[in-house]
Coordinates of C-alpha atoms in Angstrom, one line a residue:
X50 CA 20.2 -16.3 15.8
X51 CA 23.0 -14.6 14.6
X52 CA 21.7 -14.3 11.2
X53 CA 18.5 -12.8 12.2
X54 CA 19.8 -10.4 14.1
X55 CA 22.2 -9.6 11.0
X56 CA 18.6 -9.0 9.1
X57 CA 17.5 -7.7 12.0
X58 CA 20.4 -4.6 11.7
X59 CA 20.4 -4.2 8.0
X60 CA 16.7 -3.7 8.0
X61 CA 17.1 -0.6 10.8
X62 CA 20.3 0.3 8.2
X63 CA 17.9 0.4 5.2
X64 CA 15.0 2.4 7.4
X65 CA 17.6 4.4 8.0
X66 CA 18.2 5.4 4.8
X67 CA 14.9 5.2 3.4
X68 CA 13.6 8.3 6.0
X69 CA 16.5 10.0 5.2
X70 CA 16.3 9.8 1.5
X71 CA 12.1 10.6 2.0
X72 CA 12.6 13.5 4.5
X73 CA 15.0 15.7 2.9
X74 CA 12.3 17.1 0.0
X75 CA 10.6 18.4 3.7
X76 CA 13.4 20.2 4.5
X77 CA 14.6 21.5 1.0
X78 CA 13.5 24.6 0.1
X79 CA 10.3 23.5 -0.9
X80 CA 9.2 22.3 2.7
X81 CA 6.2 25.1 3.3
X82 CA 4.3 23.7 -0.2
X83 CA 5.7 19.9 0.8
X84 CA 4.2 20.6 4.2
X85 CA 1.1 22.0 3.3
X86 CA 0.0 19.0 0.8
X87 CA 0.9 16.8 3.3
X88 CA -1.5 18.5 5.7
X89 CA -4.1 18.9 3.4
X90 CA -3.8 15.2 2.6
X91 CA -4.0 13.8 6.3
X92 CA -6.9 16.5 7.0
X93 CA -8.8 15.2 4.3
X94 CA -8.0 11.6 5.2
X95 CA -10.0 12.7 8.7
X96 CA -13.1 13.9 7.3
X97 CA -13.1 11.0 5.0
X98 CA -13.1 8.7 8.6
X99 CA -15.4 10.9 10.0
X100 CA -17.9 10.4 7.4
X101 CA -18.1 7.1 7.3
X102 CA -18.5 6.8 10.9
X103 CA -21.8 9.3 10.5
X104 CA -22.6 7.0 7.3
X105 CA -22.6 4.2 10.1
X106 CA -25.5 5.6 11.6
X107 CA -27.5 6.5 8.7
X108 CA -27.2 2.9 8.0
X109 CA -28.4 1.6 10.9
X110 CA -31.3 3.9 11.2
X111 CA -31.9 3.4 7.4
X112 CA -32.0 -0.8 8.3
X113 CA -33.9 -0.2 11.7
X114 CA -36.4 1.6 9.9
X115 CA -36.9 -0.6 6.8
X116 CA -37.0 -3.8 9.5
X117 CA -39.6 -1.8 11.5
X118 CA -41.6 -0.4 7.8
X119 CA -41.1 3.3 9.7
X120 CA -42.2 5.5 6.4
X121 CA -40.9 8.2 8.1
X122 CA -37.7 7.0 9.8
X123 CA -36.9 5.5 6.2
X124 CA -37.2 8.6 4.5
X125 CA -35.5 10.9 6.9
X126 CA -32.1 8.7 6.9
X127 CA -32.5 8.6 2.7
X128 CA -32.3 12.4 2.9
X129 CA -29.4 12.3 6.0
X130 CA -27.3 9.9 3.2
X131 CA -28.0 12.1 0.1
X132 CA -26.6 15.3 2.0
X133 CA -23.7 13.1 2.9
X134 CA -23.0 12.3 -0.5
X135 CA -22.8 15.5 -1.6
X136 CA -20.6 16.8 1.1
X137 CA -18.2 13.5 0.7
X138 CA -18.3 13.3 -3.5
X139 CA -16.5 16.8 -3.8
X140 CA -14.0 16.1 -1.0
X141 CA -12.9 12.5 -1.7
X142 CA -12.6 13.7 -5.0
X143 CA -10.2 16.7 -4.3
X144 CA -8.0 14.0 -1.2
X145 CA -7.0 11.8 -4.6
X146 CA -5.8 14.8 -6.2
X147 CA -3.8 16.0 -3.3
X148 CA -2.5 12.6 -3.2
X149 CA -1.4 12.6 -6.5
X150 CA -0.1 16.5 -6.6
X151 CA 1.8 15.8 -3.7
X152 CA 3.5 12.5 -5.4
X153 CA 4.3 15.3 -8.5
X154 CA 5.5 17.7 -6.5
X155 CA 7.6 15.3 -4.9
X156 CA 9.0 13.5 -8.0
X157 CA 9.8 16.5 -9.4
X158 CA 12.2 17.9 -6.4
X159 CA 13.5 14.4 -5.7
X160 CA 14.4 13.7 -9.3
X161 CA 16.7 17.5 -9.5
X162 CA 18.2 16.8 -6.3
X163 CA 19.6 13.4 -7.4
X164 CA 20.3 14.8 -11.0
X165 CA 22.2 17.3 -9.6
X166 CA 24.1 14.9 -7.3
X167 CA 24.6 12.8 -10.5
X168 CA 26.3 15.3 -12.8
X169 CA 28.2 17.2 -10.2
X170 CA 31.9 16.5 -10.0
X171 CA 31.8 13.9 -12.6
X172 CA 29.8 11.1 -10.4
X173 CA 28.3 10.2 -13.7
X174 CA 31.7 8.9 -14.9
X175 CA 32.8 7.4 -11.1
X176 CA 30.0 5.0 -10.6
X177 CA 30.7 4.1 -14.6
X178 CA 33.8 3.1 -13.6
X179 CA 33.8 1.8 -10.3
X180 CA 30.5 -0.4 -11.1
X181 CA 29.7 -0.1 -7.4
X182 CA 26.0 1.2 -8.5
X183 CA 23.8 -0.7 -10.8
X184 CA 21.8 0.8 -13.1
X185 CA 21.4 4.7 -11.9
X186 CA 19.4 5.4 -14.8
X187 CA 16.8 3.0 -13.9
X188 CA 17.4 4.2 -10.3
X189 CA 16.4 7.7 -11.1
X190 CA 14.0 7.2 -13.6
X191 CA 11.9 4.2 -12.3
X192 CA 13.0 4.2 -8.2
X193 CA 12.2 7.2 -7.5
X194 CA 8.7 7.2 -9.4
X195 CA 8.2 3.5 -7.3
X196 CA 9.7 5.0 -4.3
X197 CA 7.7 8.6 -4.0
X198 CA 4.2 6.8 -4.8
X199 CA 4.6 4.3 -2.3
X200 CA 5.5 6.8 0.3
X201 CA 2.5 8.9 0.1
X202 CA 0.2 5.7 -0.3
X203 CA 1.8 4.8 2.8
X204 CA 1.5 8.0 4.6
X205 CA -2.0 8.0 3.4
X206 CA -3.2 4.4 4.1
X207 CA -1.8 4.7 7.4
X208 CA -3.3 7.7 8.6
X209 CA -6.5 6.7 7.3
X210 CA -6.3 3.3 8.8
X211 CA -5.2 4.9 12.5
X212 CA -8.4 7.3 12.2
X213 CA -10.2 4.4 11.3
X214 CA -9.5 2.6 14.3
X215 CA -9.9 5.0 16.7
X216 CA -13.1 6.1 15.0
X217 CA -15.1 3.0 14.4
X218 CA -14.0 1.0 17.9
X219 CA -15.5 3.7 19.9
X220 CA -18.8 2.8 17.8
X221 CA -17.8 -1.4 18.0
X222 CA -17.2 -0.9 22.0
X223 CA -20.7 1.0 22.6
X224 CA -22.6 -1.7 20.6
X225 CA -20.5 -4.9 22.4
X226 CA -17.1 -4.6 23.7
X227 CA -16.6 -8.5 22.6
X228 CA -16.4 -7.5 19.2
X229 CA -13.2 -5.3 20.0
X230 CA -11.8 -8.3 21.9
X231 CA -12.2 -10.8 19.3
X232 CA -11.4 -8.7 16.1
X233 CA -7.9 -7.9 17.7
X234 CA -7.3 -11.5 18.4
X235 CA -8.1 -12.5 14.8
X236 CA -6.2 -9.5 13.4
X237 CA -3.3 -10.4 15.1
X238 CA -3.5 -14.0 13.8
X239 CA -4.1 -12.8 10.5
X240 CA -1.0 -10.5 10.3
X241 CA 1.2 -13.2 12.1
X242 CA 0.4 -15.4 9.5
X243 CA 0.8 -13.4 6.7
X244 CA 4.2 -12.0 7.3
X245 CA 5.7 -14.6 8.6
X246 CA 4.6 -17.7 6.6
X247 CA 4.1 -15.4 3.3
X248 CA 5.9 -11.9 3.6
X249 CA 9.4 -13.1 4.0
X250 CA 9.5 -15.6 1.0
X251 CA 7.5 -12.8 -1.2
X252 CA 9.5 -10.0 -0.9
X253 CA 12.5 -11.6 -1.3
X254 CA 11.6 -13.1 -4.4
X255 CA 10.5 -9.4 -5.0
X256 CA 13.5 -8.0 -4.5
X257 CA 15.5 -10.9 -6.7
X258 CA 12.9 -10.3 -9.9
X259 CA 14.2 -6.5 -9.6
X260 CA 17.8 -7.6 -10.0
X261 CA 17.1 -9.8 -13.0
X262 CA 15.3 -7.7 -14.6
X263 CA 18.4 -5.4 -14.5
X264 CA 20.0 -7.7 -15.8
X265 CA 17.7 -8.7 -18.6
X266 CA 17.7 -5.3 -19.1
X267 CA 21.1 -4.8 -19.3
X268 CA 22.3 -7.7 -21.5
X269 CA 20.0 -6.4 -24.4
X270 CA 21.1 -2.8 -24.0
X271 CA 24.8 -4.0 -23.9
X272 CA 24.3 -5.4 -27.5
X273 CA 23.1 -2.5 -28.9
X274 CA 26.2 -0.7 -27.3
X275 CA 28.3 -3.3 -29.0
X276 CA 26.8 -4.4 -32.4
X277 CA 29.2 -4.2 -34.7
X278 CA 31.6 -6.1 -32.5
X279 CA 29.4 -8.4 -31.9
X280 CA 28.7 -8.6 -36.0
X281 CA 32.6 -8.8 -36.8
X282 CA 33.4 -11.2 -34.5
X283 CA 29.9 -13.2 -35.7
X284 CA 28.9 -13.6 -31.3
X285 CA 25.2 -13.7 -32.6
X286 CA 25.2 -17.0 -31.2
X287 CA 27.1 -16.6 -27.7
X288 CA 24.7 -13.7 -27.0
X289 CA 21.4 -15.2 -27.5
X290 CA 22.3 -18.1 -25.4
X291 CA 23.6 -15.5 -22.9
X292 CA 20.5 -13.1 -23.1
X293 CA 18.4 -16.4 -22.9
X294 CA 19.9 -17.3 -20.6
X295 CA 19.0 -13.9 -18.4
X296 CA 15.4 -14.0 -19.3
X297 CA 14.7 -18.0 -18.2
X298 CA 16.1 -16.8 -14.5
X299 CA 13.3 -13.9 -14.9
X300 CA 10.9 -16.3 -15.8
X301 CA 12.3 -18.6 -13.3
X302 CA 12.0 -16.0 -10.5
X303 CA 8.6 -15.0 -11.8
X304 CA 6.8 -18.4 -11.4
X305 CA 7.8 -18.9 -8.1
X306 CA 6.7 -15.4 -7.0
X307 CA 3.4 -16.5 -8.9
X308 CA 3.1 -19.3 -7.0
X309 CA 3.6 -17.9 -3.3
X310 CA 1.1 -15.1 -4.4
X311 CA -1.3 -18.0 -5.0
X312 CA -1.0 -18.9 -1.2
X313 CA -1.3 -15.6 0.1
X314 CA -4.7 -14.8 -2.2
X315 CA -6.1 -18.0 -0.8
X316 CA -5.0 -16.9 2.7
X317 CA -6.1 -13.2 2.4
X318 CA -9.5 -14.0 0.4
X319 CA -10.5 -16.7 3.3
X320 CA -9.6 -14.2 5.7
X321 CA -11.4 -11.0 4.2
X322 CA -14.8 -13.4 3.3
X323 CA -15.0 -14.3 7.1
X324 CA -15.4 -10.8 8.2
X325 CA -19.0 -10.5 6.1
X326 CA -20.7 -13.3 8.9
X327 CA -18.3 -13.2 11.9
X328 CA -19.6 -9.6 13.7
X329 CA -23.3 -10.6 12.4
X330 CA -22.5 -14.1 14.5
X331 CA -21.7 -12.8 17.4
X332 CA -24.1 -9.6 18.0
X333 CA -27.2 -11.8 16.7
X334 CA -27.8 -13.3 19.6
X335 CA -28.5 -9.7 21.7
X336 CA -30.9 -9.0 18.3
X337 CA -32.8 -12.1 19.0
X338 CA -33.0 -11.3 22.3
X339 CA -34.2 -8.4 21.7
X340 CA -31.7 -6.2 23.6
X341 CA -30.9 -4.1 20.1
X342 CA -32.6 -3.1 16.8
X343 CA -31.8 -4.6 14.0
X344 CA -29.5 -1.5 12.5
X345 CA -27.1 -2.5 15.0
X346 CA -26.4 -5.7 13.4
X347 CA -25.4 -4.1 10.5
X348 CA -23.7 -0.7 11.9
X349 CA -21.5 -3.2 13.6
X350 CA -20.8 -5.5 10.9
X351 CA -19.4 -2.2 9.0
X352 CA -18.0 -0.7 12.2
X353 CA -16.2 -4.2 12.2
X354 CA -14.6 -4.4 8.9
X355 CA -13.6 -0.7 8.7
X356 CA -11.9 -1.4 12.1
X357 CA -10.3 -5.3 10.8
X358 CA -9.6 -3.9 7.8
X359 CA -7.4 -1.3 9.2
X360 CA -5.8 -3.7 11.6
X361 CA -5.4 -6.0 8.9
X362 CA -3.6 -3.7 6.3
X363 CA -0.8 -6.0 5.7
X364 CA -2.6 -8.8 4.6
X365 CA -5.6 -7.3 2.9
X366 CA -2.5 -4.8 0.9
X367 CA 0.6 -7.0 0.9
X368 CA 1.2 -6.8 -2.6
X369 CA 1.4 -2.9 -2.4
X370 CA 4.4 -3.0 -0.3

């Protein structure tokens, strides 16, 4: 107990730090342009849920009238989808870009404002010698690449995957409320399952294949630092074992995270194939009954997975985190 509530505090400690490290380019002097990519992005991210819940129903009328052979019915949902397409192509195309300006833009402040941190009063030379900081250059160069990316994917995955929810179980609830019920059951399964039996073992081993890198990393630049020592003093030998040595733990640490990312792709895959028959299982009975059209079944077998796959975002996108 006492150790997972140790975990438990050094995870709000590293939260902590990771806001306050993401929130300061928002209140740097480039806030207005931060904050106005960051609201383009998220209103874009709505109109992209919004059209796919419209795309819902141009589906179902598109499979009601093709079930029914309704010329007319078929042809007046084709034209609905081609005037959806070339509202959406433009405006999906232009959310990436934000997306990806908006990680620029970000970069570019973030990397200056730790640069500037770095050479100011000799901090350069202090973390040299204290050793208290690994690697800065990696940190600066790599991190913050790694660590901006993964903060607008996140702000945009989860935005689109709240709209999402609220959109498409409005649409799930007026076809049959039971579908709500039971997808939130199974997501919650899902997710239980993932983090606990998969997430905790992955990351870690995650976070260790980061530190021997470094190492790796380290051990080769160190003998380029040092070559002609290492040539006087004829160390050829003691190195290699030594950088060897460093890359058999990376490969070490690699085959195990292989391995546990085997599990979790069984796990996930079994889980993400169910959802193509499970909402088709359970509304097919009111379709043979004759209590709905046949473009129900599949509106809410897409109204389903938009809405799982949004409560399911850890386990259908563990590997992005």
């Amino acid at each position: 107990m006492a150790g997972a509530g140790a975990d438990a505090a050094n995870t709000r400690v590293m939260a902590k730090k990771v806001w306050r490290l993401g929130s300061i380019y928002f209140k740097s002097e480039q806030k207005i342009r931060a904050y106005l990519l960051l609201s383009s992005v998220l209103v874009l991210c709505g109109v992209n849920a919004g059209m796919h819940v419209i795309l819902s129903y141009i589906q179902r009328d598109f499979s009601t009238a093709l079930s029914n052979k309704d010329v007319g019915g078929f042809y007046r949902a084709t034209w609905k989808f081609i005037g959806i397409v070339i509202v959406a192509t433009p405006l999906l195309a232009f959310y990436e870009y934000l997306q990806d300006l908006l990680s620029v833009e970000w970069r570019i402040w973030l990397t200056d404002f730790l640069l500037s941190g770095y050479f100011a009063n000799r901090a350069y030379f202090d973390l040299k010698m204290e050793g208290n900081l690994d690697n800065p250059d990696q940190r600066i160069c790599e991190d913050v690449a790694n660590f901006v990316r993964n903060a607008v994917d996140i702000i945009s995955l989860t935005s689109s995957k709240v709209l999402n929810i609220f959109a498409f179980t409005g649409v799930l609830w007026s076809i049959a409320p039971e579908l709500v019920y039971f997808l939130l059951v199974y997501s919650v399964i899902g997710t239980f399952a993932t983090v606990w039996i998969f997430g905790q073992k992955i990351m870690l081993l995650k976070l260790q294949g980061l530190q021997k890198e470094a190492d790796f990393r380290y051990s080769l630049v160190r003998i380029r630092d040092n070559a002609e020592s290492i040539a006087f003093y004829r160390g050829e030998e003691d190195e290699s074992i030594s950088i060897k040595g460093s890359f058999s733990a990376v490969v070490k640490n690699a085959r195990e995270l292989i391995i546990w990312n085997r599990h979790l792709a069984l796990f996930s895959n079994a889980y993400d194939f169910s959802v193509l028959i499970l909402p088709s299982l359970i509304i097919a009975p009111r379709f043979f009954r004759g209590e709905v059209e046949f473009g129900v079944v599949t509106q809410s077998a897409m109204a389903f997975r938009r809405v799982l796959s949004a409560l399911s975002v850890i386990i259908l996108k563990f590997d992005r985190f």
